[in-house]
Short mmCIF file of C-alpha atoms (C1' of nucleotides) in Angstrom, two decimals:
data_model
loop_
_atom_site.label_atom_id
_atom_site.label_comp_id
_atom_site.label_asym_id
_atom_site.label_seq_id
_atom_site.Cartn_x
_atom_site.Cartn_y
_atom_site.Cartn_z
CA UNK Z 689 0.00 0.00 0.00
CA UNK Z 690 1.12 3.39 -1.03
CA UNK Z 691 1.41 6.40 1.49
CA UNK Z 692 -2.17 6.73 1.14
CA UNK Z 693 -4.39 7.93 -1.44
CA UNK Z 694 -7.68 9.58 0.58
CA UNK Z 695 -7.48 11.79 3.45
CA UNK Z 696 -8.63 9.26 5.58
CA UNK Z 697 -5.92 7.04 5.04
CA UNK Z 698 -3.04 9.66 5.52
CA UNK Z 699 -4.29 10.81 8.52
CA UNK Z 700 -4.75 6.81 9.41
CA UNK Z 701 -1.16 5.95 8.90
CA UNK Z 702 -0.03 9.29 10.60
CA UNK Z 703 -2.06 8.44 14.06
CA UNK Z 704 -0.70 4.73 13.68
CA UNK Z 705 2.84 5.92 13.74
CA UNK Z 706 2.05 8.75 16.14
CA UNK Z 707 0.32 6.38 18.48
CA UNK Z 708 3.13 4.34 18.76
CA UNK Z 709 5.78 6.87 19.09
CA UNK Z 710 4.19 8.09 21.96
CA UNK Z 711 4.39 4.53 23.41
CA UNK Z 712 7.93 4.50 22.60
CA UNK Z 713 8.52 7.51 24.79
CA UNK Z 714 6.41 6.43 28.03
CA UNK Z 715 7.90 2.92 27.49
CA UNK Z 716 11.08 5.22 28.64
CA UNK Z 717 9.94 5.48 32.18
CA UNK Z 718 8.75 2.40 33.46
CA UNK Z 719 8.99 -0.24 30.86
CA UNK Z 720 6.36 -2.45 29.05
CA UNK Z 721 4.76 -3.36 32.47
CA UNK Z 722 3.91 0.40 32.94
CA UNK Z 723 3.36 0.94 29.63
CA UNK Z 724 -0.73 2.09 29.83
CA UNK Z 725 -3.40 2.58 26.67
CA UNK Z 726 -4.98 5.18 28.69
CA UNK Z 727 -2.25 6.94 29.23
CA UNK Z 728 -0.98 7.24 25.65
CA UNK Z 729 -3.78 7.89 24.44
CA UNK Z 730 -4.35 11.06 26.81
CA UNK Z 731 -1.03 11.94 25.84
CA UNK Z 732 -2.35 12.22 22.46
CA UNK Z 733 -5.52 14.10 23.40
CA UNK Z 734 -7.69 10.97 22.91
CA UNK Z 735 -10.03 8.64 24.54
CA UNK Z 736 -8.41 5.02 25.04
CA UNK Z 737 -11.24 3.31 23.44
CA UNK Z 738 -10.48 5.18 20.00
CA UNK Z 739 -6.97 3.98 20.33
CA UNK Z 740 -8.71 1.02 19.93
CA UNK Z 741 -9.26 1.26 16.16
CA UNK Z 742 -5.59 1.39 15.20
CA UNK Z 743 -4.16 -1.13 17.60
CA UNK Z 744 -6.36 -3.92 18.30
CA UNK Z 745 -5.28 -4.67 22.00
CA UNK Z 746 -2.26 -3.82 24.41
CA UNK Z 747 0.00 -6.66 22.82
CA UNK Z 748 -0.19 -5.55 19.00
CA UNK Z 749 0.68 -1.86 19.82
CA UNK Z 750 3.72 -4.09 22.34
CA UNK Z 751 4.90 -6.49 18.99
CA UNK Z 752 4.83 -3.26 16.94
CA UNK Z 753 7.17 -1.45 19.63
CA UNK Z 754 9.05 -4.96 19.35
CA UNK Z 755 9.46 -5.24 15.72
CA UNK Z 756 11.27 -1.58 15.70
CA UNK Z 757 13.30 -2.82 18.37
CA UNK Z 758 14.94 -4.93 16.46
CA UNK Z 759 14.70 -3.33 13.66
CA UNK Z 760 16.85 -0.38 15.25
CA UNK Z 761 19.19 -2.36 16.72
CA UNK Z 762 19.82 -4.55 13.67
CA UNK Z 763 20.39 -1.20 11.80
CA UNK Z 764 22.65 -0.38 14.36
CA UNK Z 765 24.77 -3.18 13.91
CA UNK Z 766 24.80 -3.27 10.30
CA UNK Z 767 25.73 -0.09 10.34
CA UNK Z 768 28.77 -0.47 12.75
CA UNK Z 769 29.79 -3.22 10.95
CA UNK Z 770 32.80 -1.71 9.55
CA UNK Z 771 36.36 -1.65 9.89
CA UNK Z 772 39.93 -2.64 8.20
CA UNK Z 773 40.00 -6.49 9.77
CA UNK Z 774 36.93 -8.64 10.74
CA UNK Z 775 38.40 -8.67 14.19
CA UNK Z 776 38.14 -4.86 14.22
CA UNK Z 777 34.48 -4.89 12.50
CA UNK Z 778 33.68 -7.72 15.39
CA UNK Z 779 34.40 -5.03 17.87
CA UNK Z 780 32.71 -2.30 16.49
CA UNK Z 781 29.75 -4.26 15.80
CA UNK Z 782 29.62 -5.37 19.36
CA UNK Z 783 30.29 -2.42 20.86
CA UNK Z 784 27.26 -0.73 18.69
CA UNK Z 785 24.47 -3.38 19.86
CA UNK Z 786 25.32 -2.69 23.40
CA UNK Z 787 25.87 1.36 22.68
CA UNK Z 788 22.32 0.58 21.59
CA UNK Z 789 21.14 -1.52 24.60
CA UNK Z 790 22.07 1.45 26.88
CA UNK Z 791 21.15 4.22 24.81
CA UNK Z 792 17.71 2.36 24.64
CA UNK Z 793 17.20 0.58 28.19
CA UNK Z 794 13.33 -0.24 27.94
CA UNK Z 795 13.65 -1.31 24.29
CA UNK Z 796 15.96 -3.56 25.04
CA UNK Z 797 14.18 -5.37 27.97
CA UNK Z 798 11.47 -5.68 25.92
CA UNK Z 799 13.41 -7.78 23.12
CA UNK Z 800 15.49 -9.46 25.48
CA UNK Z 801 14.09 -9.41 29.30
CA UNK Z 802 11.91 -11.76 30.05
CA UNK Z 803 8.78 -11.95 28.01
CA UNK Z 804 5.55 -9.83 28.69
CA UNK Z 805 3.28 -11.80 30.82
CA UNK Z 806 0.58 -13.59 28.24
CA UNK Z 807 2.09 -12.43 25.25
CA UNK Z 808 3.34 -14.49 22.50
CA UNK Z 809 5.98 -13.29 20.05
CA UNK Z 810 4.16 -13.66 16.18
CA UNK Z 811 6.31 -14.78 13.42
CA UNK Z 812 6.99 -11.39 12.14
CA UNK Z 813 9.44 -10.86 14.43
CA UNK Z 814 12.11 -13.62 13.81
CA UNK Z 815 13.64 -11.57 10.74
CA UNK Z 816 14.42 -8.44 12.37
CA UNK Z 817 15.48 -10.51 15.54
CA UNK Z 818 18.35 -12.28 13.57
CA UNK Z 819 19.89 -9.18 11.98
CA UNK Z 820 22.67 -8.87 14.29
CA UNK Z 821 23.53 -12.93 14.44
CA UNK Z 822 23.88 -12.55 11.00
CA UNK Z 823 26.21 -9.54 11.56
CA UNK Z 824 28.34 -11.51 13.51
CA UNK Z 825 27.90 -14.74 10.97
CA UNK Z 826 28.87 -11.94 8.04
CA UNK Z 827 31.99 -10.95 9.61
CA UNK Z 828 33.22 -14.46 10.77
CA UNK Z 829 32.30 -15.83 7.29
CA UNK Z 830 34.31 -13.29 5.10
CA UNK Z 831 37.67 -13.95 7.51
CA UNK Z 832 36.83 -17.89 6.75
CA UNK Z 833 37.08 -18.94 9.70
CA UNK Z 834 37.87 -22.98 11.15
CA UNK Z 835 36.02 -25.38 11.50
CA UNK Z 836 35.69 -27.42 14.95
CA UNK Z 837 34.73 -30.32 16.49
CA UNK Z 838 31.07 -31.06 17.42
CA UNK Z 839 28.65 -33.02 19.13
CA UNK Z 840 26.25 -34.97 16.59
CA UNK Z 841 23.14 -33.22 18.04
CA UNK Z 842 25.21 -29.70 17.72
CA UNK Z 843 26.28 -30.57 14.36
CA UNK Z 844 22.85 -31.17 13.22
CA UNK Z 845 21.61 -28.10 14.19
CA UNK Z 846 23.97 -26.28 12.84
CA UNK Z 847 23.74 -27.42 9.28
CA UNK Z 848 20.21 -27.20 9.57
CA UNK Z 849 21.19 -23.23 10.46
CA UNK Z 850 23.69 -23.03 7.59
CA UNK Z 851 20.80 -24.39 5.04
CA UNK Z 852 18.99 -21.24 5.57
CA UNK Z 853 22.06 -18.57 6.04
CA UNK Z 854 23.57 -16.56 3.03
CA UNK Z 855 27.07 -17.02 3.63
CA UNK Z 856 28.48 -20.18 4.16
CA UNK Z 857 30.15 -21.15 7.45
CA UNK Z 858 31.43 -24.76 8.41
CA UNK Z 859 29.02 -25.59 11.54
CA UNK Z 860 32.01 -25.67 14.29
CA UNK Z 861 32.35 -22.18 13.19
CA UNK Z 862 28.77 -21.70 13.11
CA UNK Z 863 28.50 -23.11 16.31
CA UNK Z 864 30.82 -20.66 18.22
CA UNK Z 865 29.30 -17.72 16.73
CA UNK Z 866 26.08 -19.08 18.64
CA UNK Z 867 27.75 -19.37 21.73
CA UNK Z 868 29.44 -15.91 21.14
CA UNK Z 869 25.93 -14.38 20.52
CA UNK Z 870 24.59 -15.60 23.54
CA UNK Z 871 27.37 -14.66 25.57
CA UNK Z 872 27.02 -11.16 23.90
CA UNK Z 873 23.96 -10.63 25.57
CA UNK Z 874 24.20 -12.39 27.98
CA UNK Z 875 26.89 -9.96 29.28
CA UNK Z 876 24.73 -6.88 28.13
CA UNK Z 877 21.56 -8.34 29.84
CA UNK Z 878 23.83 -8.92 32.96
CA UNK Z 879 25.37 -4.97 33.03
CA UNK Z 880 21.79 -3.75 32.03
CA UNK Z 881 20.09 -5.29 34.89
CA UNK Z 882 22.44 -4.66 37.78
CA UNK Z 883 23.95 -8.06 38.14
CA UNK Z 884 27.19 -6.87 37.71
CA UNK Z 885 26.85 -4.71 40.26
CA UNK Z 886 29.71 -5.51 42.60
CA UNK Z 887 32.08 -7.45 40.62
CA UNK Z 888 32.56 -6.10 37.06
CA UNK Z 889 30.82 -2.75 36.93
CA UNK Z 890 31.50 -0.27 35.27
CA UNK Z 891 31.29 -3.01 32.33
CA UNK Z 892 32.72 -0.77 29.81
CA UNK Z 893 36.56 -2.53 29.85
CA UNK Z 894 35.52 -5.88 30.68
CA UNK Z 895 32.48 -6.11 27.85
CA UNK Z 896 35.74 -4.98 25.32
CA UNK Z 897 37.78 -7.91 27.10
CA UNK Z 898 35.11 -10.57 26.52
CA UNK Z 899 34.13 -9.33 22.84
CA UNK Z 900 38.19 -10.02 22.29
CA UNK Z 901 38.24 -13.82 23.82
CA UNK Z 902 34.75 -14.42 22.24
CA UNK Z 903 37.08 -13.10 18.36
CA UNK Z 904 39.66 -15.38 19.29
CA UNK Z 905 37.13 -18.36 20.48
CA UNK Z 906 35.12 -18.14 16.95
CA UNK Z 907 39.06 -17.75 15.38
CA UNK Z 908 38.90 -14.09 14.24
CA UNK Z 909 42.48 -12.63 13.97
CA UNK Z 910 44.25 -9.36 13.50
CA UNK Z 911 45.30 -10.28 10.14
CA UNK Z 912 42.77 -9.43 8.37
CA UNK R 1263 13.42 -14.17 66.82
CA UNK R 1264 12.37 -18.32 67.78
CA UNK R 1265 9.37 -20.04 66.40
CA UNK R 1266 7.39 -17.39 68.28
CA UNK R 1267 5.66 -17.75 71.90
CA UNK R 1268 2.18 -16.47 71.97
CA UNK R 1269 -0.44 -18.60 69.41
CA UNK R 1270 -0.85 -14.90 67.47
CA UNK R 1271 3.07 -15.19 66.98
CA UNK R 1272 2.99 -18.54 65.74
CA UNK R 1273 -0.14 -18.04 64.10
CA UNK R 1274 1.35 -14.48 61.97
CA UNK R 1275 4.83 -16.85 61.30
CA UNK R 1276 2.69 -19.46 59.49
CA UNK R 1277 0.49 -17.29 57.78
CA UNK R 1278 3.38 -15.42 56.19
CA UNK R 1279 4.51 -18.33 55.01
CA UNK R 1280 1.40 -19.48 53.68
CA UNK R 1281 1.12 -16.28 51.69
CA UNK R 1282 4.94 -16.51 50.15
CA UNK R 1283 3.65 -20.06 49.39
CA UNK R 1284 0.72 -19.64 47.59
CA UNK R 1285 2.10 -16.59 45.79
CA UNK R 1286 5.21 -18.66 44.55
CA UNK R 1287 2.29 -21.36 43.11
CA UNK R 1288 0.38 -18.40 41.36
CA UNK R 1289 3.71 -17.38 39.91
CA UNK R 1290 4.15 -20.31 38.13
CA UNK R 1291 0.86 -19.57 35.66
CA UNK R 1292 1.69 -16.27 33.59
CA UNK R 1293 5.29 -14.69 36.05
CA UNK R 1294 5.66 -11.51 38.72
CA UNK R 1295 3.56 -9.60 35.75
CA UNK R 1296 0.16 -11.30 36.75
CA UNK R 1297 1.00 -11.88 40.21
CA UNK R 1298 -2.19 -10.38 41.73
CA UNK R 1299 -2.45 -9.49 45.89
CA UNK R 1300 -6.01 -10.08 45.64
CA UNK R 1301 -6.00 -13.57 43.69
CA UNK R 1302 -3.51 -14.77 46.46
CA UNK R 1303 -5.76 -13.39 49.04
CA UNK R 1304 -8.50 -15.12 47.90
CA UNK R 1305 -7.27 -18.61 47.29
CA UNK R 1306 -6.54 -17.89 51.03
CA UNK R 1307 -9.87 -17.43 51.64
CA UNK R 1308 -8.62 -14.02 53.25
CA UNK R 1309 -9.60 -10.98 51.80
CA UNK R 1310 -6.88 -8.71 50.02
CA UNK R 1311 -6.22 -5.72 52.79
CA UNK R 1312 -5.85 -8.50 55.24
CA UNK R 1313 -2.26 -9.52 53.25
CA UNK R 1314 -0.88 -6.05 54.13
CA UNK R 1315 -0.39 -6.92 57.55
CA UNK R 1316 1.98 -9.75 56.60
CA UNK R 1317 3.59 -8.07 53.50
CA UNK R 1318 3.35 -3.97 53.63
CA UNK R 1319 3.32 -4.16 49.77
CA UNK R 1320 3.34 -6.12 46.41
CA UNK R 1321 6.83 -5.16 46.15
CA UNK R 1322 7.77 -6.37 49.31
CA UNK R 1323 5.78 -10.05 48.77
CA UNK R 1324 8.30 -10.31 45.25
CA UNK R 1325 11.34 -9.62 47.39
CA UNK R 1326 10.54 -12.40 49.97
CA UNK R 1327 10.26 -14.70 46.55
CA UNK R 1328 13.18 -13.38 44.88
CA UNK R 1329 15.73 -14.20 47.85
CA UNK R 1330 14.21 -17.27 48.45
CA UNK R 1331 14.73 -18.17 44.83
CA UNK R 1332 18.34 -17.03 44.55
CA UNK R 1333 18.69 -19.33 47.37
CA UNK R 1334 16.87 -22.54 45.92
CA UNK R 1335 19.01 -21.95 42.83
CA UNK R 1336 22.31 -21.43 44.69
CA UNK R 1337 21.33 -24.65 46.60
CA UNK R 1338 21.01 -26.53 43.61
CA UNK R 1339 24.13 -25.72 42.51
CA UNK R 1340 25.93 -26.19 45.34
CA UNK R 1341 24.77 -29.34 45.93
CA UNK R 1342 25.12 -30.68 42.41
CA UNK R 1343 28.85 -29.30 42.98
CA UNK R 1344 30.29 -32.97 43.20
CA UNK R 1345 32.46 -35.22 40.98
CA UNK R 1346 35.38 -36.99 40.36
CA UNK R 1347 37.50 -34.17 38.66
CA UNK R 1348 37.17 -30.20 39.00
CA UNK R 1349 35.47 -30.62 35.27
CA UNK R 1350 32.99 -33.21 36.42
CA UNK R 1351 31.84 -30.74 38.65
CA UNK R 1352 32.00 -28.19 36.46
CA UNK R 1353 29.42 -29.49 34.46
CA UNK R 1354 27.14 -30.80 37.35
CA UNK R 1355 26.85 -27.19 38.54
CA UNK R 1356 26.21 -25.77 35.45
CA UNK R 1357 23.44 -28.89 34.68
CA UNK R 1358 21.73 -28.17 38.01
CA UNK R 1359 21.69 -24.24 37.26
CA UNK R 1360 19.94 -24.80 33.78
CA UNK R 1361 17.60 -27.83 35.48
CA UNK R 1362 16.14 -25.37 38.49
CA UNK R 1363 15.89 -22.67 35.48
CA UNK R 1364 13.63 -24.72 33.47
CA UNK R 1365 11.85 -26.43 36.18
CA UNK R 1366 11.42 -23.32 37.84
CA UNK R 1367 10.55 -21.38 34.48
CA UNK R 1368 9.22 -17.86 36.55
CA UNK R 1369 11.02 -18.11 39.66
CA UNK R 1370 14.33 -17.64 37.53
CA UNK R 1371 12.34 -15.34 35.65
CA UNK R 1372 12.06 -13.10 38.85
CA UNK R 1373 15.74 -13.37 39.56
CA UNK R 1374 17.50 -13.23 36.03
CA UNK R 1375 14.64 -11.81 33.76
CA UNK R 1376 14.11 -7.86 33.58
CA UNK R 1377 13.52 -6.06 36.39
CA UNK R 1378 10.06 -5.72 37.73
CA UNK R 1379 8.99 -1.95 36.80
CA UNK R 1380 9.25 0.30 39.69
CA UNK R 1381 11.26 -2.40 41.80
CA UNK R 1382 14.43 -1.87 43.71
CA UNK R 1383 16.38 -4.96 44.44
CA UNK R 1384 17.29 -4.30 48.30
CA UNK R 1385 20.31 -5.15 49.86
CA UNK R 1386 19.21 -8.57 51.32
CA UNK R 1387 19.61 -10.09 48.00
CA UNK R 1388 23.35 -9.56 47.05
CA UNK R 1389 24.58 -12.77 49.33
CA UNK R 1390 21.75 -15.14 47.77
CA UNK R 1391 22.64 -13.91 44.51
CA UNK R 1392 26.31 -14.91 44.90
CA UNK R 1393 26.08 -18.20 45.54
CA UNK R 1394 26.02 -19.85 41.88
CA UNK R 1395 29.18 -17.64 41.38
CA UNK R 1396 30.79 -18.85 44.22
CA UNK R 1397 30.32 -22.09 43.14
CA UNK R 1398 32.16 -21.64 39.90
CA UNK R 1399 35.18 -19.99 41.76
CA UNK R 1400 35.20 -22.80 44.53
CA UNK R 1401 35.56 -25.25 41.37
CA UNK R 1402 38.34 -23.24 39.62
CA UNK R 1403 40.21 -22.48 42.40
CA UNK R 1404 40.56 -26.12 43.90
CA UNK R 1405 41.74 -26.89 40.15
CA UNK R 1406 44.25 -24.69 40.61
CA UNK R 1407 43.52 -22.96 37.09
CA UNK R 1408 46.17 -20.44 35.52
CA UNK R 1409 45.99 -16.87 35.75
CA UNK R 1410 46.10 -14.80 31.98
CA UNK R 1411 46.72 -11.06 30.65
CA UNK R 1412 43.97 -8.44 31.35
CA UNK R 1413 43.61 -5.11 30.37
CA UNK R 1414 44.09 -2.42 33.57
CA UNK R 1415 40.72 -1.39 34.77
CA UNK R 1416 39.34 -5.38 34.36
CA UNK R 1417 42.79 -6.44 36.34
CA UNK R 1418 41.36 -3.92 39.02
CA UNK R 1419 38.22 -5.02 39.24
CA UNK R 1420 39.29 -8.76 39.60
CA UNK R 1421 41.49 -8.34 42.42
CA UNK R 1422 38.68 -6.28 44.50
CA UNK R 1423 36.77 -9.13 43.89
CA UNK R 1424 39.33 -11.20 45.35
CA UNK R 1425 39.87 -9.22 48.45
CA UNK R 1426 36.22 -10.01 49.42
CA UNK R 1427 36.60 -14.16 48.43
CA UNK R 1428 37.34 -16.91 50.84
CA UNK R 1429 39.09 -18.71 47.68
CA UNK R 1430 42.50 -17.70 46.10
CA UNK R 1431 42.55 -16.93 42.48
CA UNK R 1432 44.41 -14.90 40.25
CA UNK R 1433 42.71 -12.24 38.57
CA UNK R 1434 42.79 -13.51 35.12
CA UNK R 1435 41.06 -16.58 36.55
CA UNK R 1436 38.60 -14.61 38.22
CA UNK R 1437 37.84 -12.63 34.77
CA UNK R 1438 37.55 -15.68 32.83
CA UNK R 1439 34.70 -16.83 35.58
CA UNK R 1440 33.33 -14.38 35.43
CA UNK R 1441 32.84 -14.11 31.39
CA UNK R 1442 31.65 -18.02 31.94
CA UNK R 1443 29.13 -17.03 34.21
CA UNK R 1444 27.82 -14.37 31.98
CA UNK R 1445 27.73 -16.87 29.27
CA UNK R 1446 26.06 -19.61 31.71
CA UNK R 1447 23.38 -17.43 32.80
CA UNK R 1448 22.96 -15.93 29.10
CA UNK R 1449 22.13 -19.10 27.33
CA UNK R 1450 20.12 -19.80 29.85
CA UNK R 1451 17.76 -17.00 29.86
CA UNK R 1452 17.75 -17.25 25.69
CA UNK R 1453 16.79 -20.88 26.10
CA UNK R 1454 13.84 -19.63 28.15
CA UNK R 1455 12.88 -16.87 26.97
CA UNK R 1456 12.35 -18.56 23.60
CA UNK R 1457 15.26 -16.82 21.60
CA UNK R 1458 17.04 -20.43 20.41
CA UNK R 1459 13.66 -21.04 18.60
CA UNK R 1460 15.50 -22.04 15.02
CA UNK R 1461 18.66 -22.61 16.16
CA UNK R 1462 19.53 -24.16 19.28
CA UNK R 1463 16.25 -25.81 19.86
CA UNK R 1464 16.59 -27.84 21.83
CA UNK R 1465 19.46 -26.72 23.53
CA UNK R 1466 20.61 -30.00 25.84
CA UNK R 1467 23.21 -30.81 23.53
CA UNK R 1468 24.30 -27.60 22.74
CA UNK R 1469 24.43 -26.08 26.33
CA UNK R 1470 26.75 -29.50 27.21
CA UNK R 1471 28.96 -27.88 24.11
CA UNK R 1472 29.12 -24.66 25.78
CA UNK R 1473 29.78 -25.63 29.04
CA UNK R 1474 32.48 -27.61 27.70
CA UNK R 1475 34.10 -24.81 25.84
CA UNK R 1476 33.61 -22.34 29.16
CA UNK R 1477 35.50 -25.02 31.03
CA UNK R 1478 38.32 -25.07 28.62
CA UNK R 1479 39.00 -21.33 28.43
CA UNK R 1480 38.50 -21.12 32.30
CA UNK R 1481 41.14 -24.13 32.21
CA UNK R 1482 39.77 -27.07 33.65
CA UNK R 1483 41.14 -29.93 32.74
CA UNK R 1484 39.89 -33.77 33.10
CA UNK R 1485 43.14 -34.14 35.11
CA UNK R 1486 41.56 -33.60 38.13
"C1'" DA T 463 -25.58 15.41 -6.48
"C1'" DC T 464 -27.24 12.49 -3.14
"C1'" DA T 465 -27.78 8.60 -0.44
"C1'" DA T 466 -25.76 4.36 1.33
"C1'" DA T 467 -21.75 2.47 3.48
"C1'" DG T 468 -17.94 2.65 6.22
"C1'" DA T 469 -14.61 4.62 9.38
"C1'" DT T 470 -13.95 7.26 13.50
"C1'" DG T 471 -14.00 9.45 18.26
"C1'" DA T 472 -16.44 9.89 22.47
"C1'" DG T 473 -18.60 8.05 26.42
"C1'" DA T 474 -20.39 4.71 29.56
"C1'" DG T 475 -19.53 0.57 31.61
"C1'" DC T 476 -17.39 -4.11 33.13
"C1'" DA T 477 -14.13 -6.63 35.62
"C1'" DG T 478 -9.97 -6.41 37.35
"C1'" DT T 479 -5.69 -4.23 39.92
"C1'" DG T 480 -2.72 -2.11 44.26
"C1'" DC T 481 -3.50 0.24 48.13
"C1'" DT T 482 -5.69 3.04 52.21
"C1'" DC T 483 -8.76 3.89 55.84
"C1'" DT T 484 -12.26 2.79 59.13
"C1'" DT T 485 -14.79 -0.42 61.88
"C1'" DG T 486 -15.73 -3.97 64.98
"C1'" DA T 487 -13.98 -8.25 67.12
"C1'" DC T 488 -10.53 -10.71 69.51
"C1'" DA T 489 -6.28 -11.95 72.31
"C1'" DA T 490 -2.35 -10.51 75.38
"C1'" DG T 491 -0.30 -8.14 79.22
"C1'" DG T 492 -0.62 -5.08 83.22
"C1'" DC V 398 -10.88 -6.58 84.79
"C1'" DC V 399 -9.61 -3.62 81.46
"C1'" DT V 400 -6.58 -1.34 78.52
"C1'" DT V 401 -3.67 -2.01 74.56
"C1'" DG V 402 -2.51 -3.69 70.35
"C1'" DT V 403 -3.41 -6.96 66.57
"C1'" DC V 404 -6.38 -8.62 63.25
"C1'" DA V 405 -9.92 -9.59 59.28
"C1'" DA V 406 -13.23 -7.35 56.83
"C1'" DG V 407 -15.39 -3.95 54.01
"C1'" DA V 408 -15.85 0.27 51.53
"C1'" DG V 409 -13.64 3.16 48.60
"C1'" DC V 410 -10.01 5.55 45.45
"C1'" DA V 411 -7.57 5.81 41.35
"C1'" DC V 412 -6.03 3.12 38.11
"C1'" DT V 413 -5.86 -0.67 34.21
"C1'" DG V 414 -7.43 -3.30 29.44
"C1'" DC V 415 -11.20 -3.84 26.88
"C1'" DT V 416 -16.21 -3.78 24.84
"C1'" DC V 417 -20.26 -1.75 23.31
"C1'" DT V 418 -23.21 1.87 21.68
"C1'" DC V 419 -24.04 6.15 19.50
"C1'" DA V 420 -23.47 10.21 16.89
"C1'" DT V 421 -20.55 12.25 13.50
"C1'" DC V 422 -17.86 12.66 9.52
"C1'" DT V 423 -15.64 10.90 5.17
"C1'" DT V 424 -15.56 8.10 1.31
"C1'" DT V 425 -17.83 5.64 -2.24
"C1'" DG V 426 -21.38 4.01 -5.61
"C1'" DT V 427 -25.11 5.34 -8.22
#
DNA sequence: ACAAAGATGAGAGCAGTGCTCTTGACAAGG
DNA sequence: CCTTGTCAAGAGCACTGCTCTCATCTTTGT
């Protein structure tokens, strides 16, 4: 569909995006647990119940707010994902999705905190959720990196993985990068939600620290 | 304070429990996000403003859960600390961690999912919260594993660590831990919270590999 | 050009929430 | 015995997501 032929439609489109803008900026203080209907839509000089007619219920105004999640910090990724080696590109791209993470707190917990109560992720958001594995698979695939040993189960899975990728990676490669991805966030998730608190916080050195072992566990080197 | 002398003492005792109790069971259908005061009340047969002289608030009910679930986990892994080599019990520990997280799917939800909006983790639940970790070290530092290079600030940050651990390790041991633990805890939570969906899925086989890998760069050997 | 059809915003209302305050009953200690 | 403090209950406040109805306004078909 076009931007919208009638003036019905434009101003449609316009209240869709506005609507959900405005839950972008309360789902700044508070998160998606605070996030209210009533509220955004008195931001917007509204009653709740018209808000009604552009998002059907709480949760498809939430997997909107979602999807753009992703989206923006898949962009941001991508867009760090540059640099004269793949170990330096690794870094950069890493250091961009957690830039992102705390530039963007409450977006963040809602991709990766725990889910909302009753809500169930649809299936439009497993594209924009992969765009920064595939970052990280990019990168390790153009420095061809080694292959490893696997489990058979492992193994498995990860050709399954590499029938569906773009590049091509051998699956002990492919395998790492999984275990680097989740230890990405893992360590973001971990600074973001004060369990560092104590031991390694400020994260800042020690996220730059792991990102380097995680390069040298998948087998990215300095040689370009 | 004992087991409490009047009947009303041992009477308030017991019903506090009884309310952490039934609250736990409602958290198990739909997490801290539909944990309702007045559902707990009622399957109480008490009525809702009755609760608040046992628990002064909602927030206060989730912090009574989330020690006592940082302390069911850290029992688990303490007691599944046991093997033959330091390696064996590497991988009991981290087995026990992932089996309490699945079989208590919310509970670890509470402790290592986002924070609940508008709650402030209070003091009370640092030394709970410590125990898996400790575990880990306890492991690594009977093994005797080797200390490696860190950059400045990290090296810093290890060896306050150390100054407040009944183990000896050297800080480049400590940092490695402490990178395993992130990556424990982080494939964890993505098993759970559903992001291995077309990858990883399901993960026994792959969270084995991982753990493996963690003990290797830790450096655990199967020497004992 | 005009009427039918459809989209829209407002309002009332339902069932639920956390939490507070008051009221009347009961047990404990002086 | 009688005061003091604890307790469960109920009413009520300010919220929440969501549904339904109704009047209005825009688009569309004739």
């Amino acid at each position: 569909m076009s931007a919208g032929r009638t003036a019905r439609d434009r101003a449609r489109t316009e209240l869709t995006r506005e609507i959900k803008d405005e839950a972008r900026r309360q789902l700044a203080d508070g998160g998606a647990g605070r996030l209210s209907l009533r509220a955004v839509a008195r931001s917007l000089g509204m009653v709740s119940s018209a808000l009604y007619r552009y998002y059907p219920s709480r949760d498809d105004l939430l997997t909107a707010l979602i999807i753009d999640a992703y989206n923006a910090l898949g962009a941001a990724a991508e867009q760090a994902d540059d640099g004269p080696t793949p170990l330096a590109r690794w870094h950069s791209a890493c250091a961009a999705v957690r830039g992102w993470a705390l530039a963007n707190r409450y977006e963040y917990e809602l991709i990766y905190g725990s889910p909302v109560p009753g809500y169930r992720a649809p299936q439009d958001t497993v594209a924009p959720a992969a765009r920064v594995a595939l970052v990280l698979i990019g990168i390790a695939a153009e420095a061809g990196v080694p292959d490893s040993e696997l489990p058979p189960v492992v193994h498995a899975q990860s050709e399954a993985v590499r029938a569906v990728l773009p590049d091509d990676l051998p699956p002990g490669a492919l395998a790492r990068i999984l275990l680097a991805w989740t230890q990405l966030f893992g360590m973001i998730s971990f600074e973001l939600f004060g369990q560092l608190v104590g031991s390694a916080d400020p994260a800042d050195e020690f996220f730059g620290y792991a990102v380097g072992r995680m390069a040298e566990f998948v087998g990215l080197t300095d040689r370009g």
